[in-house]
CSV table of C-alpha atoms and ligand atoms in Angstrom, one decimal:
chain,number,residue,atom,x,y,z
A,1,MET,CA,2.7,48.6,29.9
A,2,ALA,CA,-0.4,48.1,27.7
A,3,SER,CA,-0.1,48.4,23.9
A,4,ASN,CA,-2.3,51.0,22.5
A,5,TYR,CA,-4.6,50.6,19.4
A,6,ASP,CA,-7.6,52.3,17.9
A,7,VAL,CA,-9.3,48.9,17.6
A,8,VAL,CA,-8.7,45.5,19.3
A,9,ILE,CA,-10.5,42.6,17.6
A,10,VAL,CA,-11.1,39.6,19.9
A,11,GLY,CA,-11.3,36.4,17.8
A,12,GLY,CA,-9.3,35.2,14.8
A,13,GLY,CA,-12.0,33.3,12.8
A,14,ILE,CA,-13.5,34.5,9.5
A,15,GLY,CA,-15.4,37.3,11.3
A,16,GLY,CA,-12.3,38.8,13.1
A,17,LEU,CA,-9.9,38.2,10.2
A,18,SER,CA,-12.1,39.7,7.5
A,19,LEU,CA,-12.7,42.8,9.6
A,20,ALA,CA,-8.9,43.1,10.3
A,21,ALA,CA,-8.3,43.1,6.6
A,22,ALA,CA,-11.1,45.7,6.0
A,23,LEU,CA,-9.7,48.0,8.6
A,24,ALA,CA,-6.0,47.4,7.6
A,25,GLY,CA,-4.2,50.7,6.9
A,26,LYS,CA,-7.1,52.8,8.1
A,27,CYS,CA,-6.4,52.8,11.8
A,28,THR,CA,-4.2,50.9,14.3
A,29,VAL,CA,-5.5,47.4,14.9
A,30,ALA,CA,-4.6,44.4,17.0
A,31,LEU,CA,-6.4,41.0,16.6
A,32,VAL,CA,-6.2,38.8,19.7
A,33,GLU,CA,-6.9,35.0,19.4
A,34,ALA,CA,-7.1,32.6,22.3
A,35,GLU,CA,-5.8,29.6,20.3
A,36,GLN,CA,-2.3,29.1,19.0
A,37,THR,CA,-3.6,29.0,15.4
A,38,LEU,CA,-6.0,31.3,13.7
A,39,ALA,CA,-9.4,29.9,12.6
A,40,PHE,CA,-9.1,26.9,15.0
A,41,HIS,CA,-12.8,26.7,15.8
A,42,THR,CA,-15.8,27.0,13.5
A,43,SER,CA,-14.0,28.8,10.7
A,44,SER,CA,-11.9,25.7,9.9
A,45,ARG,CA,-15.0,23.4,10.1
A,46,SER,CA,-17.4,24.7,7.5
A,47,ALA,CA,-18.9,23.1,4.4
A,48,ARG,CA,-17.4,25.9,2.3
A,49,GLN,CA,-20.5,26.7,0.3
A,50,LEU,CA,-21.9,30.2,-0.4
A,51,ILE,CA,-25.7,30.0,-1.2
A,52,PRO,CA,-27.6,33.2,-2.2
A,53,SER,CA,-31.0,31.6,-1.5
A,54,TYR,CA,-30.0,30.4,2.0
A,55,GLY,CA,-31.2,32.2,5.2
A,56,PRO,CA,-33.4,35.2,6.0
A,57,ALA,CA,-33.7,38.1,3.5
A,58,VAL,CA,-30.9,40.2,5.1
A,59,VAL,CA,-28.5,37.2,5.1
A,60,GLN,CA,-29.3,36.7,1.4
A,61,ASP,CA,-28.5,40.4,0.7
A,62,LEU,CA,-25.2,40.1,2.6
A,63,THR,CA,-24.4,36.9,0.6
A,64,VAL,CA,-25.1,38.6,-2.7
A,65,ARG,CA,-22.8,41.5,-1.7
A,66,THR,CA,-20.1,39.1,-0.5
A,67,LEU,CA,-20.2,37.1,-3.8
A,68,GLU,CA,-19.9,40.4,-5.7
A,69,MET,CA,-16.8,41.4,-3.7
A,70,LEU,CA,-15.2,37.9,-4.0
A,71,ALA,CA,-15.9,37.9,-7.8
A,72,GLU,CA,-14.2,41.3,-8.1
A,73,ARG,CA,-11.2,39.8,-6.2
A,74,ASP,CA,-11.1,36.7,-8.3
A,75,ALA,CA,-11.1,38.7,-11.5
A,76,GLN,CA,-7.6,40.0,-10.5
A,77,ALA,CA,-6.2,36.9,-8.9
A,78,ALA,CA,-4.3,33.9,-10.0
A,79,GLU,CA,-6.2,31.4,-7.8
A,80,PRO,CA,-10.0,31.8,-7.4
A,81,ILE,CA,-11.8,31.9,-4.0
A,82,LEU,CA,-15.1,31.0,-5.8
A,83,THR,CA,-15.9,27.9,-7.8
A,84,PRO,CA,-19.4,27.6,-9.3
A,85,ARG,CA,-21.3,24.8,-7.6
A,86,GLY,CA,-25.1,24.8,-7.6
A,87,PHE,CA,-27.2,24.0,-4.5
A,88,MET,CA,-30.2,21.7,-4.8
A,89,LEU,CA,-33.0,21.1,-2.3
A,90,VAL,CA,-34.9,17.8,-2.4
A,91,GLY,CA,-37.9,16.6,-0.4
A,92,ASP,CA,-41.7,16.7,-0.7
A,93,GLU,CA,-43.6,19.5,-2.4
A,94,ASP,CA,-44.5,21.3,0.8
A,95,THR,CA,-41.1,21.2,2.4
A,96,VAL,CA,-39.3,22.3,-0.7
A,97,ARG,CA,-41.7,25.1,-1.3
A,98,ALA,CA,-41.4,26.2,2.4
A,99,GLU,CA,-37.6,26.2,2.2
A,100,ALA,CA,-37.1,27.7,-1.3
A,101,SER,CA,-36.6,31.4,-1.5
A,102,GLY,CA,-34.7,34.1,-3.4
A,103,ASN,CA,-32.4,32.7,-6.0
A,104,MET,CA,-33.9,29.1,-5.8
A,105,HIS,CA,-36.3,27.9,-8.5
A,106,ALA,CA,-38.3,24.7,-8.9
A,107,ILE,CA,-37.0,22.0,-11.2
A,108,THR,CA,-38.6,18.7,-12.3
A,109,HIS,CA,-37.9,15.3,-10.9
A,110,ASP,CA,-36.1,14.4,-14.1
A,111,GLU,CA,-33.9,17.5,-14.0
A,112,ALA,CA,-33.0,16.7,-10.4
A,113,MET,CA,-32.0,13.2,-11.3
A,114,GLN,CA,-29.9,14.4,-14.3
A,115,LEU,CA,-28.1,16.8,-12.0
A,116,CYS,CA,-27.5,14.2,-9.3
A,117,PRO,CA,-27.9,10.6,-10.6
A,118,ALA,CA,-26.7,9.3,-7.2
A,119,LEU,CA,-30.1,10.1,-5.7
A,120,ASN,CA,-32.6,7.3,-5.2
A,121,PRO,CA,-35.5,8.5,-7.4
A,122,ASP,CA,-38.0,7.3,-4.8
A,123,SER,CA,-36.5,9.3,-2.0
A,124,PHE,CA,-38.0,12.7,-3.1
A,125,THR,CA,-40.9,14.1,-5.1
A,126,ALA,CA,-39.9,17.8,-5.5
A,127,ALA,CA,-36.7,19.7,-6.0
A,128,GLY,CA,-35.3,23.3,-6.2
A,129,LEU,CA,-32.1,24.6,-7.6
A,130,ASP,CA,-30.0,27.7,-6.8
A,131,ASN,CA,-27.6,28.1,-9.7
A,132,GLY,CA,-25.9,31.2,-8.3
A,133,SER,CA,-24.3,29.2,-5.5
A,134,PHE,CA,-20.5,28.7,-5.2
A,135,GLY,CA,-17.9,26.6,-3.5
A,136,CYS,CA,-15.5,28.7,-1.4
A,137,ASN,CA,-11.8,28.2,-0.9
A,138,ALA,CA,-12.1,29.1,2.7
A,139,PRO,CA,-8.4,28.4,3.7
A,140,LEU,CA,-7.2,30.8,1.0
A,141,LEU,CA,-9.7,33.4,2.0
A,142,LEU,CA,-8.7,33.3,5.6
A,143,GLU,CA,-5.0,33.3,4.7
A,144,GLU,CA,-5.4,36.3,2.4
A,145,HIS,CA,-7.2,38.3,5.1
A,146,ARG,CA,-4.3,37.5,7.5
A,147,GLN,CA,-1.7,38.6,4.9
A,148,THR,CA,-3.6,41.8,4.0
A,149,ALA,CA,-4.0,42.7,7.6
A,150,GLU,CA,-0.4,42.0,8.6
A,151,ALA,CA,1.0,43.7,5.5
A,152,ALA,CA,-0.7,46.9,6.6
A,153,GLY,CA,0.6,46.7,10.1
A,154,VAL,CA,-2.2,44.9,12.0
A,155,ASP,CA,-0.7,43.1,15.0
A,156,ILE,CA,-2.0,39.5,15.2
A,157,ILE,CA,-1.5,37.9,18.6
A,158,THR,CA,-2.3,34.2,19.0
A,159,GLY,CA,-2.4,32.0,22.1
A,160,ALA,CA,-3.7,34.9,24.1
A,161,LYS,CA,-7.2,34.5,25.6
A,162,VAL,CA,-8.8,37.8,26.6
A,163,HIS,CA,-9.6,37.2,30.3
A,164,SER,CA,-10.6,40.8,31.3
A,165,ALA,CA,-12.0,43.9,29.7
A,166,GLN,CA,-13.1,47.1,31.3
A,167,ARG,CA,-13.9,50.7,30.3
A,168,LEU,CA,-10.9,53.0,30.8
A,169,GLY,CA,-11.6,56.7,30.2
A,170,SER,CA,-13.1,56.9,26.7
A,171,GLY,CA,-11.8,53.5,25.7
A,172,TRP,CA,-11.1,49.9,26.8
A,173,GLN,CA,-8.4,48.1,28.7
A,174,LEU,CA,-8.0,44.4,28.0
A,175,GLY,CA,-5.9,41.6,29.5
A,176,ALA,CA,-5.0,38.6,27.4
A,177,GLY,CA,-2.6,36.1,28.8
A,178,THR,CA,0.3,38.2,30.2
A,179,GLU,CA,-0.3,41.0,27.8
A,180,GLY,CA,-2.3,44.2,28.2
A,181,PHE,CA,-4.1,46.2,25.5
A,182,GLN,CA,-5.8,49.6,25.4
A,183,SER,CA,-8.1,50.6,22.6
A,184,GLY,CA,-10.9,53.0,21.7
A,185,VAL,CA,-13.0,50.2,20.3
A,186,VAL,CA,-13.2,46.5,21.3
A,187,VAL,CA,-14.7,44.2,18.7
A,188,ASN,CA,-16.4,41.0,19.9
A,189,ALA,CA,-15.7,38.5,17.2
A,190,ALA,CA,-15.5,35.6,19.7
A,191,GLY,CA,-17.8,33.2,17.9
A,192,ALA,CA,-19.4,30.7,20.3
A,193,TRP,CA,-17.8,32.7,23.2
A,194,ALA,CA,-19.3,36.1,22.2
A,195,ASP,CA,-21.7,36.2,25.1
A,196,GLU,CA,-18.9,35.0,27.5
A,197,LEU,CA,-16.7,37.9,26.3
A,198,ALA,CA,-19.6,40.3,26.8
A,199,VAL,CA,-20.0,39.1,30.4
A,200,ILE,CA,-16.3,39.5,31.3
A,201,SER,CA,-16.5,43.0,29.7
A,202,GLY,CA,-19.4,44.0,32.0
A,203,VAL,CA,-21.7,44.1,28.9
A,204,GLU,CA,-25.1,42.6,29.0
A,205,LYS,CA,-25.1,39.3,27.0
A,206,LEU,CA,-27.5,38.8,24.0
A,207,GLY,CA,-28.5,35.2,24.5
A,208,LEU,CA,-26.4,34.0,21.6
A,209,GLN,CA,-26.7,30.2,21.3
A,210,PRO,CA,-24.1,27.9,19.8
A,211,TYR,CA,-25.5,24.9,17.9
A,212,ARG,CA,-23.6,21.8,17.0
A,213,ARG,CA,-23.1,20.8,13.3
A,214,THR,CA,-21.2,17.7,12.3
A,215,ALA,CA,-19.6,17.0,9.0
A,216,ALA,CA,-17.4,14.2,7.6
A,217,ILE,CA,-15.4,13.3,4.5
A,218,VAL,CA,-16.2,9.8,3.4
A,219,ASN,CA,-14.9,7.4,0.8
A,220,VAL,CA,-17.5,6.1,-1.7
A,221,GLU,CA,-17.9,3.4,-4.3
A,222,ASN,CA,-19.5,5.9,-6.8
A,223,PRO,CA,-18.0,9.4,-6.6
A,224,LEU,CA,-20.0,12.4,-7.6
A,225,THR,CA,-18.9,14.4,-10.7
A,226,PRO,CA,-17.4,17.8,-9.9
A,227,GLU,CA,-20.4,19.5,-11.5
A,228,THR,CA,-22.9,17.9,-9.2
A,229,PRO,CA,-24.7,20.5,-7.1
A,230,MET,CA,-24.4,20.4,-3.3
A,231,LEU,CA,-27.5,18.3,-2.3
A,232,CYS,CA,-29.6,19.2,0.8
A,233,ALA,CA,-32.7,17.6,2.2
A,234,ALA,CA,-35.4,20.2,2.6
A,235,ASP,CA,-36.3,18.7,5.9
A,236,ASP,CA,-32.8,19.4,7.2
A,237,THR,CA,-31.9,15.7,7.7
A,238,PHE,CA,-28.7,15.7,5.6
A,239,TYR,CA,-26.6,17.4,3.0
A,240,PHE,CA,-23.7,16.2,0.8
A,241,ARG,CA,-21.4,17.4,-1.9
A,242,ALA,CA,-18.4,16.3,-3.9
A,243,GLU,CA,-15.0,16.7,-2.3
A,244,GLY,CA,-12.6,15.5,-5.1
A,245,HIS,CA,-13.2,11.7,-5.3
A,246,GLN,CA,-14.6,11.8,-1.8
A,247,VAL,CA,-17.9,13.2,-0.5
A,248,LEU,CA,-18.5,15.7,2.3
A,249,ILE,CA,-21.6,14.7,4.3
A,250,SER,CA,-23.5,16.3,7.2
A,251,PRO,CA,-26.5,15.2,9.3
A,252,SER,CA,-27.5,18.9,9.4
A,253,GLU,CA,-28.1,18.7,13.2
A,254,THR,CA,-28.9,21.8,15.2
A,255,VAL,CA,-28.2,20.7,18.8
A,256,PRO,CA,-27.6,23.4,21.5
A,257,SER,CA,-24.2,23.4,23.1
A,258,GLY,CA,-22.1,25.5,25.4
A,259,PRO,CA,-19.0,27.2,23.9
A,260,GLU,CA,-16.4,24.4,23.5
A,261,ASP,CA,-14.1,22.6,21.2
A,262,ALA,CA,-16.9,20.4,19.9
A,263,LYS,CA,-16.4,16.8,18.7
A,264,PRO,CA,-18.7,14.4,16.9
A,265,TYR,CA,-21.0,12.3,19.2
A,266,PRO,CA,-20.4,8.5,18.8
A,267,GLY,CA,-22.8,7.0,16.3
A,268,ASP,CA,-24.0,10.3,14.6
A,269,VAL,CA,-21.8,9.8,11.5
A,270,GLU,CA,-22.6,6.1,11.3
A,271,ALA,CA,-26.4,6.8,11.5
A,272,LEU,CA,-26.0,9.4,8.7
A,273,ILE,CA,-24.1,6.9,6.5
A,274,ASN,CA,-26.8,4.3,6.9
A,275,LYS,CA,-29.4,6.9,5.8
A,276,LEU,CA,-27.4,8.1,2.9
A,277,ASN,CA,-26.7,4.6,1.7
A,278,THR,CA,-30.5,4.2,1.4
A,279,VAL,CA,-31.4,7.5,-0.2
A,280,THR,CA,-28.4,7.5,-2.6
A,281,THR,CA,-26.3,5.1,-4.7
A,282,LEU,CA,-23.0,6.7,-3.3
A,283,GLY,CA,-22.1,3.4,-1.6
A,284,ILE,CA,-20.3,5.0,1.4
A,285,ARG,CA,-17.5,2.7,2.5
A,286,SER,CA,-15.5,4.4,5.2
A,287,VAL,CA,-14.9,7.7,7.0
A,288,ASP,CA,-11.8,9.6,6.3
A,289,ARG,CA,-12.3,12.3,8.9
A,290,ALA,CA,-15.2,13.8,10.9
A,291,TRP,CA,-15.6,17.0,12.9
A,292,THR,CA,-18.1,19.2,14.7
A,293,GLY,CA,-18.3,23.0,14.7
A,294,LEU,CA,-20.6,25.4,16.5
A,295,ARG,CA,-22.9,27.7,14.6
A,296,THR,CA,-23.8,30.6,16.9
A,297,GLU,CA,-27.1,32.4,16.5
A,298,ALA,CA,-29.2,35.2,17.9
A,299,ALA,CA,-32.8,34.2,18.6
A,300,ASP,CA,-34.0,35.8,15.3
A,301,GLY,CA,-31.1,34.2,13.3
A,302,ILE,CA,-29.8,37.5,12.0
A,303,PRO,CA,-26.1,38.4,12.5
A,304,VAL,CA,-25.3,40.9,15.3
A,305,VAL,CA,-23.3,43.7,13.8
A,306,GLY,CA,-22.9,47.1,15.5
A,307,PHE,CA,-22.0,49.1,18.5
A,308,ASP,CA,-23.7,48.1,21.7
A,309,ALA,CA,-26.1,50.9,22.6
A,310,GLU,CA,-25.3,50.7,26.3
A,311,ALA,CA,-21.6,50.0,26.2
A,312,PRO,CA,-19.7,52.7,24.3
A,313,GLY,CA,-16.9,51.4,22.1
A,314,PHE,CA,-18.1,47.8,22.4
A,315,PHE,CA,-18.8,46.5,18.9
A,316,TRP,CA,-20.5,43.1,18.2
A,317,LEU,CA,-19.5,41.0,15.2
A,318,ALA,CA,-21.2,37.7,16.1
A,319,GLY,CA,-24.2,35.4,15.5
A,320,GLN,CA,-23.3,34.6,11.9
A,321,GLY,CA,-24.8,31.1,12.4
A,322,GLY,CA,-24.4,28.9,9.3
A,323,TYR,CA,-23.6,32.0,7.1
A,324,GLY,CA,-20.3,33.2,8.4
A,325,PHE,CA,-18.4,32.8,5.2
A,326,GLN,CA,-21.1,33.7,2.8
A,327,THR,CA,-21.8,37.0,4.6
A,328,SER,CA,-18.2,37.7,5.6
A,329,SER,CA,-16.9,40.3,3.1
A,330,ALA,CA,-20.2,42.3,3.2
A,331,ILE,CA,-20.3,42.2,7.0
A,332,ALA,CA,-16.6,43.3,7.3
A,333,GLU,CA,-17.2,46.1,4.8
A,334,LEU,CA,-20.2,47.3,6.9
A,335,ALA,CA,-18.5,46.8,10.2
A,336,ALA,CA,-15.4,48.7,9.1
A,337,ALA,CA,-17.5,51.6,7.8
A,338,LEU,CA,-19.4,51.8,11.1
A,339,ILE,CA,-16.2,51.6,13.3
A,340,LEU,CA,-14.5,54.3,11.2
A,341,GLY,CA,-17.6,56.5,11.4
A,342,GLU,CA,-18.0,56.5,7.6
A,343,VAL,CA,-21.7,55.5,7.9
A,344,SER,CA,-23.9,55.8,10.9
A,345,VAL,CA,-27.0,54.0,12.1
A,346,ASP,CA,-29.3,57.0,11.4
A,347,SER,CA,-27.8,58.1,8.1
A,348,PRO,CA,-26.8,55.2,5.9
A,349,GLU,CA,-25.0,56.9,3.0
A,350,SER,CA,-23.1,54.3,1.2
A,351,ARG,CA,-24.5,51.7,-1.1
A,352,THR,CA,-23.4,49.0,1.3
A,353,ALA,CA,-25.2,50.6,4.1
A,354,GLU,CA,-28.4,51.0,2.1
A,355,GLN,CA,-28.2,47.4,1.0
A,356,LEU,CA,-27.7,46.2,4.5
A,357,ALA,CA,-29.9,48.6,6.4
A,358,ALA,CA,-32.0,45.8,7.7
A,359,VAL,CA,-29.1,44.4,9.7
A,360,ARG,CA,-29.4,45.3,13.4
A,361,TRP,CA,-26.9,48.2,13.2
A,362,SER,CA,-27.0,48.7,16.8
A,363,ILE,CA,-27.9,46.4,19.6
A,364,ARG,CA,-31.0,46.9,21.8
A,365,ARG,CA,-32.4,49.8,19.8
B,401,FAD,C1,-20.4,22.0,9.9
B,401,FAD,C2,-20.5,23.5,9.5
B,401,FAD,C3,-20.7,23.8,8.2
B,401,FAD,C4,-20.7,25.2,7.9
B,401,FAD,N1,-20.9,25.5,6.6
B,401,FAD,C5,-20.9,26.8,6.2
B,401,FAD,C6,-21.0,27.2,4.8
B,401,FAD,O1,-21.0,26.3,4.0
B,401,FAD,N2,-21.0,28.5,4.5
B,401,FAD,C7,-21.0,29.5,5.5
B,401,FAD,O2,-21.0,30.6,5.1
B,401,FAD,N3,-20.9,29.2,6.8
B,401,FAD,C8,-20.8,27.9,7.2
B,401,FAD,N4,-20.7,27.5,8.5
B,401,FAD,C9,-20.7,28.6,9.5
B,401,FAD,C10,-19.4,29.3,9.5
B,401,FAD,O3,-18.3,28.4,9.6
B,401,FAD,C11,-19.4,30.2,10.8
B,401,FAD,O4,-20.5,31.1,10.7
B,401,FAD,C12,-18.1,31.0,10.9
B,401,FAD,O5,-17.0,30.2,10.9
B,401,FAD,C13,-18.1,31.8,12.3
B,401,FAD,O6,-16.9,32.5,12.3
B,401,FAD,P1,-16.5,33.3,13.6
B,401,FAD,O7,-15.2,34.1,13.2
B,401,FAD,O8,-17.6,34.1,14.1
B,401,FAD,O9,-16.2,32.2,14.7
B,401,FAD,P2,-14.9,31.3,15.0
B,401,FAD,O10,-14.3,30.8,13.8
B,401,FAD,O11,-15.3,30.3,16.0
B,401,FAD,O12,-13.9,32.3,15.6
B,401,FAD,C14,-14.1,32.9,16.9
B,401,FAD,C15,-12.7,32.9,17.5
B,401,FAD,O13,-12.7,33.6,18.7
B,401,FAD,C16,-11.8,33.1,19.6
B,401,FAD,N5,-12.1,33.5,21.0
B,401,FAD,C17,-13.2,33.2,21.7
B,401,FAD,N6,-13.1,33.8,22.9
B,401,FAD,C18,-11.9,34.5,22.9
B,401,FAD,C19,-11.2,35.3,23.9
B,401,FAD,N7,-11.8,35.5,25.1
B,401,FAD,N8,-10.0,35.8,23.6
B,401,FAD,C20,-9.4,35.6,22.4
B,401,FAD,N9,-10.0,34.8,21.4
B,401,FAD,C21,-11.3,34.3,21.7
B,401,FAD,C22,-12.0,31.6,19.4
B,401,FAD,O14,-10.8,30.8,19.8
B,401,FAD,C23,-12.2,31.5,17.9
B,401,FAD,O15,-11.0,31.2,17.2
B,401,FAD,C24,-20.6,26.2,8.9
B,401,FAD,C25,-20.4,25.8,10.2
B,401,FAD,C26,-20.3,24.5,10.5
B,401,FAD,C27,-20.1,24.1,11.9
C-alpha cells in the first residue's frame, strides 16, 4: 500500500532539504533520498562561500535574497550560518574586468597585497573585491532544514532510490526500494541525476550537465589569517581560502561527467599544489583530504525552478551549478510558493516572485 502525500521531494541535498523546510507544516511532504545519509553527494562537497557578485544576474538576485533570509535567521540564533569573508578576484586587467560584476569593485595592487600577503606580487596585475561575501556553515544549514522539516511532520526516508515514477490519475505514483508513494506533486531535486529521474518518470530531459569540481584541504607552512578573503583566479585556474590553520584549495575545473560518486583524478591536486606554490607563499606541505563533487547546470547556467509545462505535477528544482547554497533559501521560498499556488507564473504577486521573475518559472515556455 503506497503512502500518500501532497508532495514527494526526490533528493536530500541542499535543494530538497531547503524546500522540505519551506513546505513544512503547509502540506504533507515526504523527502526520499537514495543514499543512507542526507547530503551525501554535492551538498557535502562545496566550498561553503556565498558570493553576491558570482554568476548570472538572476543568480545574483537569488543570492542577495538568500543572504537576507540567512541574516534574519542569524539575528535570532545562537550559532550563525554566515561569517563575513570577502571574495577577491586576481588576474590581468581584461580577465578581471570580464569576470567582475554586481557587488565586485576594483581594488589596487597594493590593496590586494594587503588583503592577501600570501600572493606572489608578480602573479597578477589587477584585482577586484566583493566585500558582501560570506562563509557559510553548510552542515548547520542542512541540519537545521532537516530538523525544521521533521519537527513539522515531513517524512524523510533515506536509502531509498526512486526507481519508477508514473502519472496516476491527477497525481504521481513512485517506487523507491521496496516502498511506494503517491503524491499530487513530485519534486525533482535529484542533483546530477535530475535528467535521469525525468527519464524514468516519462518526462523529457532538459540536457542538464554535471561538471566535476575538485577541492582539497591542505597543510601549509604559512597559514592565512581568518580575515583573508577567499582568493580566486579570474581565469578560473584556482581558488583558495582559509580553513582554520589549513587552506581549502581547488583547481576550479569544469570537466563534464555522468552522474556518479565523483572522486579526484590522480595528479590533479598535486598539479594544483605545484601551481599554488609558485603563485603564493603558502608553502603547501601535504594534503589532509581531497574530494570531487558534481556541479550540474542547464545550458544557460540558470537554475531550473518550476513545473514542467508538459508533465503536470512534475516540479524541477535542479541545475543550481556552483550556486546551490548561495541561492538555496530564495529558491526554496519561490519553489514553495509556486507549489502551494501562492504565486503563479503569470501573476507574480509576492516580493520574492517579483525579485526572481527572471528565473525560468516554468520549463519549455
Ligand atoms: C567543489 C565544489 C564547490 C562548491 N562550492 C560552492 C559554494 O561555495 N557555494 C555554493 O553556493 N555552491 C557551491 N557548490 C555547488 C553546490 O554544492 C551545489 O549547487 C549543491 O550542493 C547542489 O545541491 P543539490 O541538492 O541540487 O544536489 P545534491 O547535493 O547532489 O543532492 C541531490 C540528491 O539527490 C539524490 N538522488 C538522485 N537520484 C535519486 C533518486 N532516483 N532517488 C532518490 N534520491 C536521488 C542524490 O543521492 C543526492 O543526495 C560547490 C560544488 C562543488 C562540487
